[in-house]
Coordinates of C-alpha atoms and ligand atoms in Angstrom, one line a residue:
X35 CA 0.0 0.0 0.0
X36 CA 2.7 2.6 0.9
X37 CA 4.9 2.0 -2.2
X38 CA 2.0 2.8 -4.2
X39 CA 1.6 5.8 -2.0
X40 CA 4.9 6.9 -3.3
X41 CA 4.5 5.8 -6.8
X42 CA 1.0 8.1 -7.0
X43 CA 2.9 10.7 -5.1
X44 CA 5.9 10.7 -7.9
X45 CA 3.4 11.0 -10.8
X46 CA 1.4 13.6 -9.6
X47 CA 3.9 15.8 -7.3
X48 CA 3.8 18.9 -10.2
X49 CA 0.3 19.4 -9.0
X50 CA 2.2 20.8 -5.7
X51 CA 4.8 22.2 -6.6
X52 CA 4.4 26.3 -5.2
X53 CA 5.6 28.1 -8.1
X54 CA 6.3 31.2 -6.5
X55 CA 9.4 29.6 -5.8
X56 CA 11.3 28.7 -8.9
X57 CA 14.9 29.5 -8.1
X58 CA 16.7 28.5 -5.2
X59 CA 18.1 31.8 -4.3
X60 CA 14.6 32.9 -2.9
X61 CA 14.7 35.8 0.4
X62 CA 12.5 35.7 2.9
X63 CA 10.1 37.8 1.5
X64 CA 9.1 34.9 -0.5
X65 CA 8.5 33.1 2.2
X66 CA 6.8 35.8 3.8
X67 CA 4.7 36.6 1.6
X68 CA 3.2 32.6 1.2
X69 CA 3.1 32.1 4.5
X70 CA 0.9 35.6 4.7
X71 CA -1.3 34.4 1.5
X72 CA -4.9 33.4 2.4
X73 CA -4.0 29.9 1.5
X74 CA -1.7 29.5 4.0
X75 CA -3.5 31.8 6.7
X76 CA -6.8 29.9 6.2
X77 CA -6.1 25.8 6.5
X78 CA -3.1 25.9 9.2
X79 CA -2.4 27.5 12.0
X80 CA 0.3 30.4 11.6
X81 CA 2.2 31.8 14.6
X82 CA 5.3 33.9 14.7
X83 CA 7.5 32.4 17.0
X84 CA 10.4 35.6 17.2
X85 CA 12.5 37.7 14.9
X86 CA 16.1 36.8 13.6
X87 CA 19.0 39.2 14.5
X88 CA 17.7 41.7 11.6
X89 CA 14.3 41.2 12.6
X90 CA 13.0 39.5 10.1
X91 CA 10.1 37.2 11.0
X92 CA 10.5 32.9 11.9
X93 CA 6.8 31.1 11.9
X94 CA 5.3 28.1 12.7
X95 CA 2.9 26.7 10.8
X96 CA 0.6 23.8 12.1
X97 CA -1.7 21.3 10.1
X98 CA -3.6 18.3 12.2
X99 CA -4.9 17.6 15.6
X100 CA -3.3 14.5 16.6
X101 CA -1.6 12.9 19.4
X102 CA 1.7 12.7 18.1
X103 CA 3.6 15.7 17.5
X104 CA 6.3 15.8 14.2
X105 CA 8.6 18.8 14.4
X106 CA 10.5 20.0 10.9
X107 CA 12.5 22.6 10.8
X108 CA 14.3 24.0 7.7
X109 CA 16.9 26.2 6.5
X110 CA 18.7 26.7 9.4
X111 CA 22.1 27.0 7.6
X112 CA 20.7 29.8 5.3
X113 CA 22.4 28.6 2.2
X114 CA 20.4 25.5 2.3
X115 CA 17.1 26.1 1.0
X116 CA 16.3 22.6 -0.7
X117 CA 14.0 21.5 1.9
X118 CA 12.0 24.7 2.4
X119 CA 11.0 24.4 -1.2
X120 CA 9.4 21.3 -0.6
X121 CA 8.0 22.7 2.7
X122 CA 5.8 24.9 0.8
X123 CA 5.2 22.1 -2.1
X124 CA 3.9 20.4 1.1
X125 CA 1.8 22.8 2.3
X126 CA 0.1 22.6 -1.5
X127 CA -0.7 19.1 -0.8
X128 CA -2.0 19.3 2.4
X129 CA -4.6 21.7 1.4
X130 CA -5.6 20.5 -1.9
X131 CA -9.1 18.4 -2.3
X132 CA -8.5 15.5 -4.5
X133 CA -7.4 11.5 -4.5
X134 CA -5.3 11.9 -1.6
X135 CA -7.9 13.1 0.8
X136 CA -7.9 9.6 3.0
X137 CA -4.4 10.2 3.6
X138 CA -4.6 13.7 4.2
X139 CA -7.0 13.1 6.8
X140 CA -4.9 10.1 8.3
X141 CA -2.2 12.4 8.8
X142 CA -4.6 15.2 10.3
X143 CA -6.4 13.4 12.6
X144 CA -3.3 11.7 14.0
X145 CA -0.4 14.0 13.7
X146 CA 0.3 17.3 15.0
X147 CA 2.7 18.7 11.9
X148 CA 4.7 21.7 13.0
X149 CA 6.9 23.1 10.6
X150 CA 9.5 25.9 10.8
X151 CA 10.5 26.9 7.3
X152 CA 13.7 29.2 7.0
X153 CA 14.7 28.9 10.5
X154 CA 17.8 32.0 9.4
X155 CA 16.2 34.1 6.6
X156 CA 19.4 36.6 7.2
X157 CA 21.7 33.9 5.7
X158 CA 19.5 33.3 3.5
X159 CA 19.7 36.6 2.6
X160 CA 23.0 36.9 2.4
X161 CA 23.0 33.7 0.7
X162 CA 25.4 32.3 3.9
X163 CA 25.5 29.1 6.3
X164 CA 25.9 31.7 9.5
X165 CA 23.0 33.8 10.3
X166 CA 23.3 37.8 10.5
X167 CA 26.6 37.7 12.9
X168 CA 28.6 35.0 11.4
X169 CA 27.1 32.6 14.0
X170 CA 26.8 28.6 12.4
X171 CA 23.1 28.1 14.5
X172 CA 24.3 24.3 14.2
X173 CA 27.1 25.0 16.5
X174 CA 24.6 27.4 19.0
X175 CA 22.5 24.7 20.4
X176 CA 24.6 24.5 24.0
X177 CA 25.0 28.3 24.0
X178 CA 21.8 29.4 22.3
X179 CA 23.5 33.2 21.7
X180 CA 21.4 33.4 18.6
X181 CA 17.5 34.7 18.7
X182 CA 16.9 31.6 16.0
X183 CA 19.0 29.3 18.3
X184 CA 16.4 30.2 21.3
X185 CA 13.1 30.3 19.1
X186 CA 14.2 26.5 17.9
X187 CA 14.8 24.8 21.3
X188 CA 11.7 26.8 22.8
X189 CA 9.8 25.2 20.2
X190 CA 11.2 21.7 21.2
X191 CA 10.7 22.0 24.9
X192 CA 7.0 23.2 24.4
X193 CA 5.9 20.6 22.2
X194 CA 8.2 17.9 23.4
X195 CA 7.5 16.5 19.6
X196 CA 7.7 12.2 19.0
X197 CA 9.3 12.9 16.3
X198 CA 12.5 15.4 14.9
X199 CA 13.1 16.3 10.6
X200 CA 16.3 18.1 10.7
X201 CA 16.6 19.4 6.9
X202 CA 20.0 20.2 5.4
X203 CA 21.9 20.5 2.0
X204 CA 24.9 19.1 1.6
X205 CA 28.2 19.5 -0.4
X206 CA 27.0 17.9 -3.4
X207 CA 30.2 16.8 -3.8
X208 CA 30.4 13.8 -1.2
X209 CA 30.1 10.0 -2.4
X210 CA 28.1 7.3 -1.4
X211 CA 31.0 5.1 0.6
X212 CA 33.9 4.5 -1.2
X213 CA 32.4 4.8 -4.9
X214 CA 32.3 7.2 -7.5
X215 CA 28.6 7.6 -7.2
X216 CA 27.1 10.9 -5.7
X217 CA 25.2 11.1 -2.7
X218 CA 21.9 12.4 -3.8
X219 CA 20.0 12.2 -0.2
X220 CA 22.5 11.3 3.3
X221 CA 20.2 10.5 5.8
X222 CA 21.6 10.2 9.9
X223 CA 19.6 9.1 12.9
X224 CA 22.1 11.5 15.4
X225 CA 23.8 10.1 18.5
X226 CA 23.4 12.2 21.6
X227 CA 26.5 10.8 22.9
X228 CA 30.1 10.0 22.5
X229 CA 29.0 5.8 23.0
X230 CA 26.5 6.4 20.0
X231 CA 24.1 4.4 22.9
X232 CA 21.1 3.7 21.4
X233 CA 17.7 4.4 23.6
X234 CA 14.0 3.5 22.1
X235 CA 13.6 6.8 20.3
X236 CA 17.1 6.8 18.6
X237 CA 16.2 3.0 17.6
X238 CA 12.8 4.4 16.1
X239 CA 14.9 7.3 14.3
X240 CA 17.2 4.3 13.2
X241 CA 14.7 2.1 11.7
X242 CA 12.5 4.7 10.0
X243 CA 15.9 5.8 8.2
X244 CA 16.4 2.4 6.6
X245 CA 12.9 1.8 5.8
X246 CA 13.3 5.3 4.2
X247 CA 16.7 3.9 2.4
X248 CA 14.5 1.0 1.1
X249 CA 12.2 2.6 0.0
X250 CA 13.3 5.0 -1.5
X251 CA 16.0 3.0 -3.6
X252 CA 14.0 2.9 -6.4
X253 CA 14.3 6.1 -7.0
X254 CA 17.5 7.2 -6.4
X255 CA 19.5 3.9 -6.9
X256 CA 22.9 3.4 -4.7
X257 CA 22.6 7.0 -4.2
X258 CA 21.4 7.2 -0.3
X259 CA 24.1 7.6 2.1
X260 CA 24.4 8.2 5.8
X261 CA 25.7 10.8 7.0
X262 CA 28.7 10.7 9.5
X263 CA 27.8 10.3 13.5
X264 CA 30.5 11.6 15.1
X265 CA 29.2 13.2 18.4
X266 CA 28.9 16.9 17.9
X267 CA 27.5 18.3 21.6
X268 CA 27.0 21.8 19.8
X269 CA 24.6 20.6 17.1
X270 CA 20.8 21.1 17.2
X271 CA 20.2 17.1 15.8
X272 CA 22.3 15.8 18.9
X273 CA 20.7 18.0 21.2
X274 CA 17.5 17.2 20.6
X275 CA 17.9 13.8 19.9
X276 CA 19.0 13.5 23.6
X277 CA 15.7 14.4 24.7
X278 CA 13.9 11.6 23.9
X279 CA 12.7 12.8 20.4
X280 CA 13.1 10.4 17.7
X281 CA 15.3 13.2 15.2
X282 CA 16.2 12.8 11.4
X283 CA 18.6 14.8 9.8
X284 CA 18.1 14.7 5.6
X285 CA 20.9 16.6 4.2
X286 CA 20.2 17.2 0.3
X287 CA 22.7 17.1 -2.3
X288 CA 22.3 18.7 -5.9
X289 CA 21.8 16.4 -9.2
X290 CA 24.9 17.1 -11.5
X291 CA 23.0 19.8 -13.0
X292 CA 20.1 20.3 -11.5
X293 CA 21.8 23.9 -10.1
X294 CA 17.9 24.7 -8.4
X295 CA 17.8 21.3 -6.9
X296 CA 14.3 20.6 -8.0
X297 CA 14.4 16.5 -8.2
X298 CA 15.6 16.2 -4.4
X299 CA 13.3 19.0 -3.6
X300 CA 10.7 16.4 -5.1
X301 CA 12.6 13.5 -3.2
X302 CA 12.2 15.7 0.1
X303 CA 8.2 16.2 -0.5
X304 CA 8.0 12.7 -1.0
X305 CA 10.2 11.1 2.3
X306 CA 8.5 13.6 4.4
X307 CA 4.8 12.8 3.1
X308 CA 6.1 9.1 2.9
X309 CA 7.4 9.3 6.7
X310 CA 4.2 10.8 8.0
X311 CA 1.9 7.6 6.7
X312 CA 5.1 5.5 8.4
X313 CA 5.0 7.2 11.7
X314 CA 1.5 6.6 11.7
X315 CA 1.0 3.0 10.7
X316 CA 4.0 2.2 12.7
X317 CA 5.0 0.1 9.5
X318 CA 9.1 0.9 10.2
X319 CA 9.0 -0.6 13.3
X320 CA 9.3 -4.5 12.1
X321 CA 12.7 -3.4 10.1
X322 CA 15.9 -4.7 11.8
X323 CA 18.5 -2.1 12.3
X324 CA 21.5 -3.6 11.0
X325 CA 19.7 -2.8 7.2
X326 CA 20.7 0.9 8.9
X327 CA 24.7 0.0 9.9
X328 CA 24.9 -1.3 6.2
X329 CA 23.9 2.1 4.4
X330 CA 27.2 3.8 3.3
X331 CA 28.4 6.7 4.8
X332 CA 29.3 9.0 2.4
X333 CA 32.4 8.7 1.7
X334 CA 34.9 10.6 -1.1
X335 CA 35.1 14.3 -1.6
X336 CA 35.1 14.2 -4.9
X337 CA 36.1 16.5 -7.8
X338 CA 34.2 18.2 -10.2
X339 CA 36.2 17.5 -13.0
X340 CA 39.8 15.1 -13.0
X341 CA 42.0 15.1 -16.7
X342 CA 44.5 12.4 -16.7
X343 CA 47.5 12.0 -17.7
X344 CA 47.6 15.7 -19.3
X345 CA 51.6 15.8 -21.2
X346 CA 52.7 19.1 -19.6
X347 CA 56.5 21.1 -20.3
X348 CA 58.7 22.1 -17.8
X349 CA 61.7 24.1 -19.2
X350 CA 63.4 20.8 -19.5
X351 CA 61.7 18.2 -19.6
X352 CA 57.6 16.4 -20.3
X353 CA 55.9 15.6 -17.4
X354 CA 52.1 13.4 -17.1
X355 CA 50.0 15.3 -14.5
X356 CA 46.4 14.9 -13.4
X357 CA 44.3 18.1 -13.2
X358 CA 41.6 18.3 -10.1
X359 CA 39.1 21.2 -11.5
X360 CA 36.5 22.7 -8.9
X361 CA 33.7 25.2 -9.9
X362 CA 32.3 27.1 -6.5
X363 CA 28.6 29.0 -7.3
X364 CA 29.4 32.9 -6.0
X365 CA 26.8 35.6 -6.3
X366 CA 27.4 39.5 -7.5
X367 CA 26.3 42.2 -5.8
X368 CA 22.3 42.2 -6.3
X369 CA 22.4 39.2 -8.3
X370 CA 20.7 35.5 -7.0
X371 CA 22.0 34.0 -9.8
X372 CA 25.0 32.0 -9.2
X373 CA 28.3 32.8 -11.4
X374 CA 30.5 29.9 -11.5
X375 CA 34.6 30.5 -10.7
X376 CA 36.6 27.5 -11.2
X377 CA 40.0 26.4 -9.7
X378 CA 42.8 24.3 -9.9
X379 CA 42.6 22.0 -6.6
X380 CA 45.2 19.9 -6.8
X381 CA 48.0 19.0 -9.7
X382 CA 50.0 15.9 -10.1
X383 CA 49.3 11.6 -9.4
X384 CA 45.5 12.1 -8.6
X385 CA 44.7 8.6 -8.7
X386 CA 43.5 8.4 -5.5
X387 CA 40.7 11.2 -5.8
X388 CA 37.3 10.5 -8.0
X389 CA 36.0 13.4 -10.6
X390 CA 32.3 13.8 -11.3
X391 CA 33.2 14.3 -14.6
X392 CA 36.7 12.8 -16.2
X393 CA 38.5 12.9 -19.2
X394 CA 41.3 11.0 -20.3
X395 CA 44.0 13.4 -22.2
X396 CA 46.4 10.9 -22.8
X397 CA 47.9 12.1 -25.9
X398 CA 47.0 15.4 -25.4
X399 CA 49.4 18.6 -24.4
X400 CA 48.8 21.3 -22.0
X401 CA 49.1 25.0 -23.9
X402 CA 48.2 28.3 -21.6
X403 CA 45.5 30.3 -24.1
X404 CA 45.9 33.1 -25.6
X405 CA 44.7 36.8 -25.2
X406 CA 43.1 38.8 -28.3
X407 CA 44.9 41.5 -29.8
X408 CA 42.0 44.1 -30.3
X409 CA 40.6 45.9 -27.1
X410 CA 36.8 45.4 -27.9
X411 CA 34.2 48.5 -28.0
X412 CA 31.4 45.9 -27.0
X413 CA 31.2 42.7 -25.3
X414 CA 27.5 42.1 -24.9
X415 CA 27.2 42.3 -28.9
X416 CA 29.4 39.5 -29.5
X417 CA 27.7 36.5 -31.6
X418 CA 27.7 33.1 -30.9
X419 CA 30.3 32.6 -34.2
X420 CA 32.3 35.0 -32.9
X421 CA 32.8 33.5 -29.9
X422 CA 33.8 29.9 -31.9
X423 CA 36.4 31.9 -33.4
X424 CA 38.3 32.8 -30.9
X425 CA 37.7 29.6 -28.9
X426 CA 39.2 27.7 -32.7
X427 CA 41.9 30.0 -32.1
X428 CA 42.8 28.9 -28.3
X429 CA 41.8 32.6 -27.5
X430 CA 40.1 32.5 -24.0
X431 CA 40.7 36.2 -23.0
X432 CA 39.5 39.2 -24.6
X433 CA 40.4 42.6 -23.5
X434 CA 37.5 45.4 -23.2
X435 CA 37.4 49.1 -21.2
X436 CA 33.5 48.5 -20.9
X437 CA 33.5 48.1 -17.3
X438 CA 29.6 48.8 -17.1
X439 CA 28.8 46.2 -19.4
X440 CA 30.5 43.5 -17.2
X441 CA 28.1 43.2 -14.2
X442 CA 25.6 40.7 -14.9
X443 CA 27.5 39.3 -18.4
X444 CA 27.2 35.5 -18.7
X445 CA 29.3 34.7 -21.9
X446 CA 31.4 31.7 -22.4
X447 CA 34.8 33.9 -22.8
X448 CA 37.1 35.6 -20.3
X449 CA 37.6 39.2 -20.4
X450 CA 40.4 41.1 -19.4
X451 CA 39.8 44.7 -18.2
X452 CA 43.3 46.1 -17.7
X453 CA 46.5 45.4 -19.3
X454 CA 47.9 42.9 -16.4
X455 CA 48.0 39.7 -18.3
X456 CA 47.9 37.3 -14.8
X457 CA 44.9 35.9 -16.0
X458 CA 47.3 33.1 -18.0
X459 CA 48.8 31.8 -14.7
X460 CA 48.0 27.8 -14.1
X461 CA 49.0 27.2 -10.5
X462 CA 47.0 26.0 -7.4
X463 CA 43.9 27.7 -6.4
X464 CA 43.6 30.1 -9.5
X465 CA 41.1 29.5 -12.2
X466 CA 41.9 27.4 -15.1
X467 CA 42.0 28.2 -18.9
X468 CA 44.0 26.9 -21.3
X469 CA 44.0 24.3 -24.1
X470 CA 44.7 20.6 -25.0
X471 CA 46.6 19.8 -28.3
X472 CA 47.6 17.0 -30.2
X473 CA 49.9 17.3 -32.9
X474 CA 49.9 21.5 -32.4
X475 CA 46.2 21.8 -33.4
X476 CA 43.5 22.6 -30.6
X477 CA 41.5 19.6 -29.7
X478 CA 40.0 20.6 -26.5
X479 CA 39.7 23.8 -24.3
X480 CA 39.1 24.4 -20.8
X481 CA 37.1 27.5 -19.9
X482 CA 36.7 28.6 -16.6
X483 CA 36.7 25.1 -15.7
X484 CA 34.5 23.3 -18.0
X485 CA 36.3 21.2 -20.8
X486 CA 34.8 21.1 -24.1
X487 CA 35.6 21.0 -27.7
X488 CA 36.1 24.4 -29.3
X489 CA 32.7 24.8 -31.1
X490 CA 30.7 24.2 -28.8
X491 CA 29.6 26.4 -26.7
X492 CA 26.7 25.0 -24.4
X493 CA 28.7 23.4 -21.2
X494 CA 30.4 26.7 -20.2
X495 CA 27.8 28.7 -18.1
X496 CA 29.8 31.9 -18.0
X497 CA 33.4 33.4 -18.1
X498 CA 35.5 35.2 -15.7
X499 CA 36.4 39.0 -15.8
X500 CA 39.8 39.5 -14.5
Ligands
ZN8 ZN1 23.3 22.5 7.1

C-alpha cells in the first residue's frame, strides 16, 4: 500500500509544486509573503514564533490535531534552501481536495505537523550558512547566543515532539561510501553521545531511516548515504535527539545539473509525506536495524572534474600530470543567480581522488591560451560565431574598457579589463583556462573550468572578468 503511495505521489507531485518559488536563491520575503497568503493563513495554524538578528520574522505553521507531534525545521544554515521548497510544495498538498484526501485526513487526525521553514532568513539573505553575525546556528544549540537558536529549542521543549526532521543540503560533492557515485540524499539518525548508545527513540529514528533507504531505492539507486555520526554536543540534531525525540537529519545534495535542486526537492516532499503515513502506521518498526549500519556513509570528496594524464613542459623536460578542476557558485552584488569561478585543486598523481566528470588526455598537451589583440568597444554584442572563433583560435581572454557592461554578463569567454595579463597563470587555487593539443592543433579547451571541444559552446555557463 505505501509504495503505491509513493508511486502516486511521484506521478502527480507537479500538481504541488508552489511556483512562487522557482529559483533556489529565494529571500524571505518569499517566504513571507506565502506564509501571509490566504492559503496558507486559512487551512493551518500560523504563529510567529520571534524575529532573527535583523528582525526578520521565523513562523510556525501547524496542520492536524493529533496525538503525536512531528517537528520540521528547515533552513537553518541559510544557504540550504532545498528542503524549504518542498516545505511549501507540502503545504500545497495538504490543502488541496482531491485523491489523496484519506491520507490527508490520516495524517490530520493523528499528527500534529509543525513546521519551521527558513529557520535564518538573514543567511538566507545573504546567501550564507551563519546567520546575520557569522554565527553557524548548528554549532549554537549549547550556548543558544542566537534569537533563532532560542526560538528552535523553545519550540522543542513546548511541544516535546515524537518525532525530529532536521533538513539540510549538503556538499553535493560527497560520495556514497567509497564509490564514485554521488550522494543524492544522506540521511543520519544522530547520536546524543560520544557511546552512539542507542535508547528507544534513537532505535525508532534508526529504523524509519532504513525503511526510508528501502524505500526509497527505487528512486534514487545506490545514491542514499548516511551521514557521518560523530558526536557533535553543539549541534541542534544531537541535542534534541537526547531528549527523547526520535530526530532525522536529511541533508540534500544537488543532481549534477540540477543547479535549483528541483528533483531532491521532489525527493524531500516525498520522504516527508512518505514518513508521515510510516509514523502513523507504525510500519518501520518491524525493520531490523542492522539494514541501517549497512547504508554507506558517504564517503569521497570528490572532484568536479579530474583530466589524466595531461603531457605538460617544464623548461626541461615532459611531465604526465592529473588536473583536479572545482567550480564554487558565487553571487554578485544584487544578483541570486550564481556565477561559476573554477579552480585548480590539486595537480600531479590524482589517482586516488574521483572526478564527477573525467576525461582521459592521454595524448593530449597542455598550452596556456591566448589573449586577443583588439581591445573590444562591445562585449555584450558579441555572436555566438564570434565566440567559436576565438575559442578555434585557443583565444580564451578578450580585452575590453567596458566596465559597465561586465556586471551581470554570462558569456562563455574571459575578459580582461586592464593590461595585467595574470589571467594566464595555471597554478594552485587560481582559475583554469587553457587548451589541449595533439599534434599542435586545438583539440580541447578548458574555460573557466568546463572542458569542451572548441565549437561548442553550451557546457560553459559563464566566463571570468579579471
Ligand atoms: Zn546544514
Amino acid at each position: 500500500m505505501t509504495l503505491d503511495f509513493l508511486e502516486k505521489l511521484n506521478n502527480e507531485y507537479d500538481k504541488y509544486f508552489e511556483s512562487v518559488l522557482t529559483q533556489k536563491r529565494f529571500t524571505h520575503s518569499y517566504v513571507k509573503q506565502l506564509i501571509n497568503d490566504s492559503k496558507i493563513q486559512n487551512n493551518f495554524s500560523v504563529k510567529l514564533l520571534g524575529r532573527s538578528i535583523e528582525n526578520r520574522e521565523i513562523y510556525s505553521i501547524e496542520f492536524g490535531v493529533g496525538e503525536s507531534t512531528v517537528l520540521l525545521w528547515s533552513q537553518m544554515h541559510g544557504d540550504e534552501p532545498t528542503a524549504t521548497m518542498a516545505l511549501f510544495d507540502i503545504f500545497n498538498f495538504l490543502l488541496a481536495d482531491d485523491e489523496f484526501n484519506e491520507i490527508r485526513n490520516q495524517i490530520k487526525k493523528n499528527l500534529k505537523l509543525i513546521f519551521v521553514p527558513m529557520l535564518n532568513p538573514d543567511g538566507a539573505e545573504r546567501i550564507t550558512r551563519q546567520n546575520a553575525v557569522g554565527i553557524d546556528l548548528n554549532r549554537d544549540a549549547k550556548r543558544l547566543q542566537s534569537p533563532e537558536s532560542k526560538i528552535l529549542l523553545n519550540l522543542v521543549e513546548e511541544y516535546q515532539p515524537v518525532f525530529g526532521f532536521n533538513l539540510h543540503d549538503q556538499d553535493f560533492r560527497w560520495s556514497v561510501g567509497n564509490t564514485n557515485q554521488l550522494a543524492a540524499i544522506s540521511l543520519l539518525a544522530p547520536v546524543y553521545d560520544y557511546e552512539k548508545s542507542i535508547d528507544s527513540s534513537r532505535l525508532n529514528a534508526i529504523k524509519l531511516v532504513a525503511q526510508l533507504r528501502r524505500s526509497f531505492e527505487k528512486y534514487l539507486p545506490n545514491k542514499i548515504a548516511r551521514y557521518k555520526d560523530d558526536y557533535e554536543p553543539r549541534s541542534f540534531g544531537d541535542l534534541i535527539a537526547g531528549k527523547n525525540i526520535s530526530t532525522i537529519l536529511i541533508e540534500s545534495g544537488r543532481d549534477i545539473n540540477d543547479y535549483n535542486k528541483f528533483f531532491y526537492r521532489k525527493i524531500n516532499f516525498m520522504m516527508l509525506l512518505f514518513s508521515f503515513t510510516e509514523i502513523i502506521n507504525n510500519s518501520y518498526s518491524e525493520i531490523n536495524i542492522t539494514e541501517y549500519f549497512e547504508i554507506p556513509t558517504n564517503g569521497n570528496f570528490m572532484v568536479d572534474l579530474i583530466l589524466r594524464n595531461v603531457t605538460y613542459e617544464t623548461q626541461s623536460e615532459k611531465a604526465l600530470i592529473d588536473i583536479a578542476i572545482n567550480r564554487e557558485e558565487v553571487y554578485k552584488e544584487n544578483s541570486r543567480i550564481p556565477f561559476f569561478k573554477s579552480y585548480i585543486m590539486d595537480i600531479g598523481d590524482l589517482s586516488v581522488f574521483y572526478g564527477i566528470e573525467e576525461f582521459d588526455c592521454t595524448g593530449f598537451e597542455f598550452d596556456l591560451g591566448l589573449i586577443s589583440d583588439e581591445e573590444l568597444k562591445s562585449v555584450s554584442n558579441l555572436k555566438e560565431s564570434d565566440l567559436k572563433k576565438y575559442h578555434e583560435k585557443g583565444i580564451l581572454f578578450l580585452r575590453t574598457n567596458q566596465q559597465t557592461e561586465l556586471n551581470d554578463l554570462r558569456m562563455p569567454i574571459n575578459l580582461i579589463t586592464n593590461q595585467n595579463d595574470s589571467a594566464l597563470e595555471f597554478n594552485l587555487n587560481k582559475p583554469t583556462n587553457f587548451v589541449l593539443k595533439k599534434n599542435n592543433e586545438i583539440k580541447k579547451i578548458v574555460l573557466n573550468g568546463w572542458l569542451c571541444d572548441p565549437d561548442d559552446l553550451s557546457k560553459v555557463k559563464n566566463g571570468l572578468v579579471f
